[in-house]
Tab-separated table of C-alpha atoms in Angstrom:
chain	number	residue	atom	x	y	z
W	1	GLY	CA	262.193	44.947	55.927
W	2	ILE	CA	258.702	43.599	56.104
W	3	GLN	CA	258.848	39.912	57.470
W	4	VAL	CA	256.552	37.246	55.771
W	5	GLU	CA	255.856	33.756	57.223
W	6	GLN	CA	254.003	30.797	55.643
W	7	SER	CA	252.629	27.744	57.878
W	8	PRO	CA	253.191	24.772	57.451
W	9	PRO	CA	256.363	24.457	56.114
W	10	ASP	CA	255.474	20.905	55.031
W	11	LEU	CA	252.430	19.071	54.452
W	12	ILE	CA	251.279	16.065	53.250
W	13	LEU	CA	247.379	14.893	52.288
W	14	GLN	CA	245.637	11.768	50.944
W	15	GLU	CA	244.199	12.660	47.462
W	16	GLY	CA	240.267	14.385	48.372
W	17	ALA	CA	241.338	15.981	51.773
W	18	ASN	CA	241.163	19.826	52.533
W	19	SER	CA	244.071	22.383	53.966
W	20	THR	CA	244.489	25.553	54.723
W	21	LEU	CA	248.103	27.501	53.900
W	22	ARG	CA	248.303	30.854	56.225
W	23	CYS	CA	250.499	33.630	55.157
W	24	ASN	CA	251.402	36.095	57.835
W	25	PHE	CA	253.266	39.396	56.779
W	26	SER	CA	254.694	42.153	59.613
W	27	ASP	CA	253.746	45.027	57.869
W	28	SER	CA	250.975	46.874	55.451
W	29	VAL	CA	251.345	45.799	52.044
W	30	ASN	CA	249.838	47.005	48.592
W	31	ASN	CA	249.867	43.444	46.820
W	32	LEU	CA	249.826	40.174	47.707
W	33	GLN	CA	249.808	37.083	45.168
W	34	TRP	CA	249.852	33.443	45.872
W	35	PHE	CA	251.834	30.991	43.483
W	36	HIS	CA	251.923	27.522	42.832
W	37	GLN	CA	255.591	26.449	41.711
W	38	ASN	CA	255.020	23.595	39.684
W	39	PRO	CA	257.794	19.952	39.167
W	40	TRP	CA	259.297	22.090	36.357
W	41	GLY	CA	259.826	25.146	38.147
W	42	GLN	CA	257.253	27.199	36.950
W	43	LEU	CA	255.203	30.153	39.083
W	44	ILE	CA	251.572	29.724	38.456
W	45	ASN	CA	249.767	32.523	39.468
W	46	LEU	CA	246.582	31.423	41.436
W	47	PHE	CA	245.218	34.722	43.327
W	48	TYR	CA	246.340	38.600	43.116
W	49	ILE	CA	244.421	39.152	46.618
W	50	PRO	CA	245.789	42.085	48.421
W	51	SER	CA	242.141	42.213	50.493
W	52	GLY	CA	239.153	40.551	50.421
W	53	THR	CA	237.948	36.766	49.112
W	54	LYS	CA	238.056	34.831	46.072
W	55	GLN	CA	237.589	31.452	44.729
W	56	ASN	CA	238.850	29.968	41.417
W	57	GLY	CA	237.399	25.922	41.433
W	58	ARG	CA	238.409	24.192	44.215
W	59	LEU	CA	241.145	27.296	45.474
W	60	SER	CA	240.179	30.239	47.314
W	61	ALA	CA	241.886	33.018	49.220
W	62	THR	CA	241.353	35.460	52.062
W	63	THR	CA	243.271	38.062	53.218
W	64	VAL	CA	242.448	40.634	56.069
W	65	ALA	CA	245.021	42.988	55.368
W	66	THR	CA	243.881	44.882	58.670
W	67	GLU	CA	244.857	41.650	60.512
W	68	ARG	CA	248.576	41.233	58.081
W	69	TYR	CA	247.679	37.702	56.955
W	70	SER	CA	246.132	35.589	54.341
W	71	LEU	CA	244.771	32.362	53.988
W	72	LEU	CA	244.909	29.518	50.423
W	73	TYR	CA	242.141	27.323	50.844
W	74	ILE	CA	242.519	23.613	48.931
W	75	SER	CA	239.278	21.280	48.548
W	76	SER	CA	239.389	18.054	47.371
W	77	SER	CA	243.014	18.152	47.102
W	78	GLN	CA	244.189	16.207	43.994
W	79	THR	CA	247.888	14.676	43.609
W	80	THR	CA	248.302	17.655	41.025
W	81	ASP	CA	248.560	20.067	43.777
W	82	SER	CA	251.672	18.986	44.768
W	83	GLY	CA	254.184	21.170	44.806
W	84	VAL	CA	255.332	24.461	46.556
W	85	TYR	CA	252.898	27.308	47.381
W	86	PHE	CA	254.607	30.775	48.016
W	87	CYS	CA	252.874	33.843	49.047
W	88	ALA	CA	254.197	36.875	48.011
W	89	VAL	CA	253.898	40.407	49.323
W	90	GLU	CA	254.683	43.850	47.555
W	91	ARG	CA	255.157	47.332	49.618
W	92	ARG	CA	255.433	50.419	47.091
W	93	THR	CA	257.254	53.181	49.704
W	94	GLY	CA	258.597	55.275	46.839
W	95	GLY	CA	260.884	52.331	45.631
W	96	PHE	CA	258.820	48.802	44.760
W	97	LYS	CA	260.057	46.019	46.601
W	98	THR	CA	258.506	41.880	46.337
W	99	ILE	CA	259.184	39.523	49.121
W	100	PHE	CA	258.212	35.844	49.256
W	101	GLY	CA	257.793	33.546	51.956
W	102	ALA	CA	259.696	30.247	52.223
W	103	GLY	CA	256.809	28.672	50.833
W	104	THR	CA	254.570	25.488	51.760
W	105	ARG	CA	255.598	22.361	50.506
W	106	LEU	CA	252.620	20.251	49.661
W	107	PHE	CA	252.630	16.406	48.829
W	108	VAL	CA	248.916	14.975	48.127
W	109	LYS	CA	249.205	10.785	47.939
W	110	ALA	CA	246.939	8.864	45.747
R	1	GLU	CA	246.743	35.832	27.180
R	2	PRO	CA	249.795	38.336	26.805
R	3	GLU	CA	253.152	36.322	28.315
R	4	VAL	CA	256.530	37.240	29.435
R	5	THR	CA	259.113	35.189	27.864
R	6	GLN	CA	262.527	34.893	29.065
R	7	THR	CA	265.739	33.289	26.943
R	8	PRO	CA	267.292	31.201	27.326
R	9	SER	CA	265.479	28.101	29.462
R	10	HIS	CA	269.081	27.082	30.395
R	11	GLN	CA	272.805	28.695	30.108
R	12	VAL	CA	275.666	26.679	31.315
R	13	THR	CA	278.775	29.220	31.578
R	14	GLN	CA	281.870	28.980	32.537
R	15	MET	CA	282.948	30.902	35.915
R	16	GLY	CA	284.327	34.251	35.719
R	17	GLN	CA	282.341	34.863	32.324
R	18	GLU	CA	279.363	37.112	32.121
R	19	VAL	CA	276.181	36.536	31.137
R	20	ILE	CA	272.870	38.570	29.842
R	21	LEU	CA	269.931	37.038	30.972
R	22	ARG	CA	266.770	38.239	28.456
R	23	CYS	CA	263.280	38.798	29.211
R	24	VAL	CA	260.430	40.536	27.165
R	25	PRO	CA	258.121	41.777	29.380
R	26	ILE	CA	254.195	42.082	28.314
R	27	SER	CA	253.928	45.224	26.138
R	28	ASN	CA	251.544	47.688	28.105
R	29	HIS	CA	253.410	46.912	31.363
R	30	LEU	CA	255.390	49.398	33.185
R	31	TYR	CA	256.818	47.826	36.359
R	32	PHE	CA	259.700	45.425	35.970
R	33	TYR	CA	261.607	43.176	38.256
R	34	TRP	CA	264.208	40.543	38.583
R	35	TYR	CA	264.284	37.310	41.134
R	36	ARG	CA	266.740	34.739	41.879
R	37	GLN	CA	265.541	31.366	43.474
R	38	ILE	CA	268.444	28.759	44.285
R	39	LEU	CA	267.344	25.161	43.751
R	40	GLY	CA	265.913	24.587	46.839
R	41	GLN	CA	265.169	27.832	48.370
R	42	LYS	CA	262.903	30.654	48.294
R	43	VAL	CA	262.480	33.253	45.370
R	44	GLU	CA	264.842	36.468	45.815
R	45	PHE	CA	264.251	39.642	45.160
R	46	LEU	CA	266.865	40.836	42.871
R	47	VAL	CA	266.011	44.680	41.311
R	48	SER	CA	262.628	46.647	40.491
R	49	PHE	CA	262.647	48.860	37.443
R	50	TYR	CA	260.503	51.315	36.340
R	51	ASN	CA	260.644	54.679	34.023
R	52	ASN	CA	264.157	53.760	32.907
R	53	GLU	CA	265.712	53.197	36.282
R	54	ILE	CA	266.416	51.145	39.059
R	55	SER	CA	262.997	51.611	41.886
R	56	GLU	CA	264.708	49.598	44.799
R	57	LYS	CA	267.616	46.725	44.469
R	58	SER	CA	268.066	44.271	47.726
R	59	GLU	CA	271.366	43.658	48.971
R	60	ILE	CA	272.446	40.620	46.618
R	61	PHE	CA	272.329	43.402	43.568
R	62	ASP	CA	275.476	44.383	44.298
R	63	ASP	CA	277.891	45.742	41.351
R	64	GLN	CA	277.984	42.519	39.738
R	65	PHE	CA	274.795	42.860	38.346
R	66	SER	CA	273.366	45.754	36.142
R	67	VAL	CA	269.878	45.650	34.372
R	68	GLU	CA	268.680	47.636	31.090
R	69	ARG	CA	265.843	47.857	29.260
R	70	PRO	CA	267.841	48.697	25.468
R	71	ASP	CA	264.673	49.134	23.638
R	72	GLY	CA	260.803	49.567	23.647
R	73	SER	CA	260.388	45.794	24.485
R	74	ASN	CA	263.540	43.900	26.029
R	75	PHE	CA	264.467	43.683	29.676
R	76	THR	CA	267.618	42.620	30.393
R	77	LEU	CA	270.039	41.315	33.405
R	78	LYS	CA	273.302	40.950	33.015
R	79	ILE	CA	275.737	39.398	35.557
R	80	ARG	CA	279.797	39.973	35.241
R	81	SER	CA	282.330	37.972	36.163
R	82	THR	CA	279.793	34.610	37.430
R	83	LYS	CA	280.690	32.254	40.538
R	84	LEU	CA	279.489	29.457	41.309
R	85	GLU	CA	277.062	30.416	43.768
R	86	ASP	CA	275.801	32.819	40.900
R	87	SER	CA	273.759	28.614	39.946
R	88	ALA	CA	269.920	29.551	40.230
R	89	MET	CA	266.735	30.155	38.386
R	90	TYR	CA	266.586	33.673	37.412
R	91	PHE	CA	262.661	34.986	37.168
R	92	CYS	CA	261.506	37.890	35.118
R	93	ALA	CA	258.163	39.835	36.052
R	94	SER	CA	256.208	42.550	34.890
R	95	SER	CA	253.313	44.627	36.142
R	96	GLY	CA	251.575	47.396	35.278
R	97	PRO	CA	250.209	49.533	33.472
R	98	GLY	CA	248.797	51.580	36.289
R	99	TYR	CA	250.339	51.973	39.111
R	100	SER	CA	248.091	50.156	41.984
R	101	ASN	CA	246.234	46.919	42.252
R	102	GLN	CA	248.208	44.943	39.328
R	103	PRO	CA	249.456	41.557	39.716
R	104	GLN	CA	252.975	40.468	38.188
R	105	HIS	CA	253.202	38.173	35.865
R	106	PHE	CA	256.158	35.881	35.546
R	107	GLY	CA	258.333	34.055	32.974
R	108	ASP	CA	258.935	30.627	33.219
R	109	GLY	CA	262.389	31.327	34.437
R	110	THR	CA	265.981	31.270	33.127
R	111	ARG	CA	268.036	28.072	34.801
R	112	LEU	CA	271.511	29.419	34.714
R	113	SER	CA	274.258	26.703	35.646
R	114	ILE	CA	278.072	27.749	36.560
R	115	LEU	CA	280.811	25.658	35.970
């Protein structure tokens, strides 16, 4: 099955710093999403981005489907950005199955 | 904005009992999913459901588990004879109505604690 690898596994930033999170996947996919899991356990959808580039405020994401990776950029980080960031890919070949990466745990220090 | 709702938010059950976790997907969605997240670990796919049948299931989704869409609005996950290791957060998601280019929308999860 598809393998999804996220890096780095852990990241500590000073408030105001920028960061890039990476998601590599081992096969072609139909869908790709980035999520932020907050301290209450909710999965907050950040981007639906099977290809191309999107921006939403301080966050942006780029997926290069032909090279099987996606990047999530966080600029001017805030303490509220802390949490776990997950990449999830879905492959639809007959059936459909979603695989999550192991996540990047981000802590932003004040 | 429409939401996926899950009930209950927290369920405590004795080992060996059956539990039913409930989800109300977004009304015009056609694709439904259940996931599990053991504390501190990644989110794991359990099952996907479309057109009133299972589309795909993971190796975790054994005979202990079943899913049902009993009416036009609810989507349920049943766990029979629960075990301690079933303790986890369970997420429901839905997408659609089209086949392609559809993000999944997640509920807030049900935290299941097996005693």
